[in-house]
PDB file of C-alpha atoms in Angstrom:
ATOM      1  CA  UNK T   1      76.072 102.455  94.781  1.00  0.00           C
ATOM      2  CA  UNK T   2      72.440 103.354  95.691  1.00  0.00           C
ATOM      3  CA  UNK T   3      69.034 103.985  93.564  1.00  0.00           C
ATOM      4  CA  UNK T   4      70.620 107.125  92.295  1.00  0.00           C
ATOM      5  CA  UNK T   5      73.726 105.999  91.274  1.00  0.00           C
ATOM      6  CA  UNK T   6      76.022 107.838  93.618  1.00  0.00           C
ATOM      7  CA  UNK T   7      78.849 105.241  95.056  1.00  0.00           C
ATOM      8  CA  UNK T   8      79.990 106.073  98.255  1.00  0.00           C
ATOM      9  CA  UNK T   9      83.060 104.852 100.595  1.00  0.00           C
ATOM     10  CA  UNK T  10      83.113 104.617 104.131  1.00  0.00           C
ATOM     11  CA  UNK T  11      79.206 105.599 104.057  1.00  0.00           C
ATOM     12  CA  UNK T  12      76.037 103.801 103.139  1.00  0.00           C
ATOM     13  CA  UNK T  13      74.247 106.796 101.995  1.00  0.00           C
ATOM     14  CA  UNK T  14      76.397 108.409  99.550  1.00  0.00           C
ATOM     15  CA  UNK T  15      74.835 112.084  99.001  1.00  0.00           C
ATOM     16  CA  UNK T  16      77.088 112.775  95.911  1.00  0.00           C
ATOM     17  CA  UNK T  17      77.999 111.242  92.503  1.00  0.00           C
ATOM     18  CA  UNK T  18      81.378 110.051  94.602  1.00  0.00           C
ATOM     19  CA  UNK T  19      81.249 110.632  98.348  1.00  0.00           C
ATOM     20  CA  UNK T  20      83.840 109.448 100.598  1.00  0.00           C
ATOM     21  CA  UNK T  21      83.686 109.832 104.734  1.00  0.00           C
ATOM     22  CA  UNK T  22      86.333 109.277 107.142  1.00  0.00           C
ATOM     23  CA  UNK T  23      85.401 110.031 110.612  1.00  0.00           C
ATOM     24  CA  UNK T  24      89.446 110.569 111.921  1.00  0.00           C
ATOM     25  CA  UNK T  25      92.739 110.555 110.649  1.00  0.00           C
ATOM     26  CA  UNK T  26      94.337 110.117 107.129  1.00  0.00           C
ATOM     27  CA  UNK T  27      91.201 109.478 104.264  1.00  0.00           C
ATOM     28  CA  UNK T  28      91.919 109.641 101.311  1.00  0.00           C
ATOM     29  CA  UNK T  29      94.402 109.607  98.690  1.00  0.00           C
ATOM     30  CA  UNK T  30      94.381 109.636  95.227  1.00  0.00           C
ATOM     31  CA  UNK T  31      96.664 108.491  92.418  1.00  0.00           C
ATOM     32  CA  UNK T  32      96.324 107.321  89.287  1.00  0.00           C
ATOM     33  CA  UNK T  33      99.121 105.950  86.813  1.00  0.00           C
ATOM     34  CA  UNK T  34     102.871 105.392  87.078  1.00  0.00           C
ATOM     35  CA  UNK T  35     104.350 108.784  85.276  1.00  0.00           C
ATOM     36  CA  UNK T  36     103.946 112.605  86.905  1.00  0.00           C
ATOM     37  CA  UNK T  37     101.929 113.579  83.533  1.00  0.00           C
ATOM     38  CA  UNK T  38      99.625 110.806  84.376  1.00  0.00           C
ATOM     39  CA  UNK T  39      98.365 113.220  87.933  1.00  0.00           C
ATOM     40  CA  UNK T  40      95.926 115.716  87.903  1.00  0.00           C
ATOM     41  CA  UNK T  41      93.527 116.725  90.121  1.00  0.00           C
ATOM     42  CA  UNK T  42      90.726 119.324  90.355  1.00  0.00           C
ATOM     43  CA  UNK T  43      88.116 120.187  93.657  1.00  0.00           C
ATOM     44  CA  UNK T  44      85.066 122.688  93.211  1.00  0.00           C
ATOM     45  CA  UNK T  45      81.516 122.157  92.528  1.00  0.00           C
ATOM     46  CA  UNK T  46      78.942 122.367  90.293  1.00  0.00           C
ATOM     47  CA  UNK T  47      78.461 125.738  88.680  1.00  0.00           C
ATOM     48  CA  UNK T  48      81.979 127.392  90.057  1.00  0.00           C
ATOM     49  CA  UNK T  49      85.442 127.547  88.877  1.00  0.00           C
ATOM     50  CA  UNK T  50      87.856 125.208  90.767  1.00  0.00           C
ATOM     51  CA  UNK T  51      88.755 125.307  94.219  1.00  0.00           C
ATOM     52  CA  UNK T  52      92.061 123.511  94.677  1.00  0.00           C
ATOM     53  CA  UNK T  53      93.901 122.255  91.167  1.00  0.00           C
ATOM     54  CA  UNK T  54      97.004 119.868  91.178  1.00  0.00           C
ATOM     55  CA  UNK T  55      98.588 120.005  88.020  1.00  0.00           C
ATOM     56  CA  UNK T  56     100.538 117.117  86.434  1.00  0.00           C
ATOM     57  CA  UNK T  57     103.869 118.916  86.854  1.00  0.00           C
ATOM     58  CA  UNK T  58     103.006 119.025  90.770  1.00  0.00           C
ATOM     59  CA  UNK T  59     102.272 122.718  90.582  1.00  0.00           C
ATOM     60  CA  UNK T  60      99.051 123.853  92.809  1.00  0.00           C
ATOM     61  CA  UNK T  61      96.470 126.495  92.440  1.00  0.00           C
ATOM     62  CA  UNK T  62      94.085 127.864  95.365  1.00  0.00           C
ATOM     63  CA  UNK T  63      91.767 129.852  93.405  1.00  0.00           C
ATOM     64  CA  UNK T  64      93.331 129.707  90.188  1.00  0.00           C
ATOM     65  CA  UNK T  65      92.953 126.537  87.522  1.00  0.00           C
ATOM     66  CA  UNK T  66      96.238 127.921  85.773  1.00  0.00           C
ATOM     67  CA  UNK T  67      99.209 127.625  89.216  1.00  0.00           C
ATOM     68  CA  UNK T  68     102.486 128.630  87.322  1.00  0.00           C
ATOM     69  CA  UNK T  69     104.724 128.192  90.570  1.00  0.00           C
ATOM     70  CA  UNK T  70     104.808 125.402  93.120  1.00  0.00           C
ATOM     71  CA  UNK T  71     101.987 127.136  95.138  1.00  0.00           C
ATOM     72  CA  UNK T  72      99.716 130.031  93.147  1.00  0.00           C
ATOM     73  CA  UNK T  73      96.894 131.746  95.235  1.00  0.00           C
TER      74      UNK T  73
END
């Protein structure tokens, strides 16, 4: 945690609230809870709609926040 309250994992100078850096190979896993209903993830940037969404049922949306099938683009 730096003076701006940014948290870094794999970096000593985080530029974002959560800054994760891994130079090579597999580097990111996000898991929450033990039930399928506990899991949800969205990726986007401030002031824009989410770019990628994973709903608790496993449906993935790219450029949509309401995927209705396994992969909704």
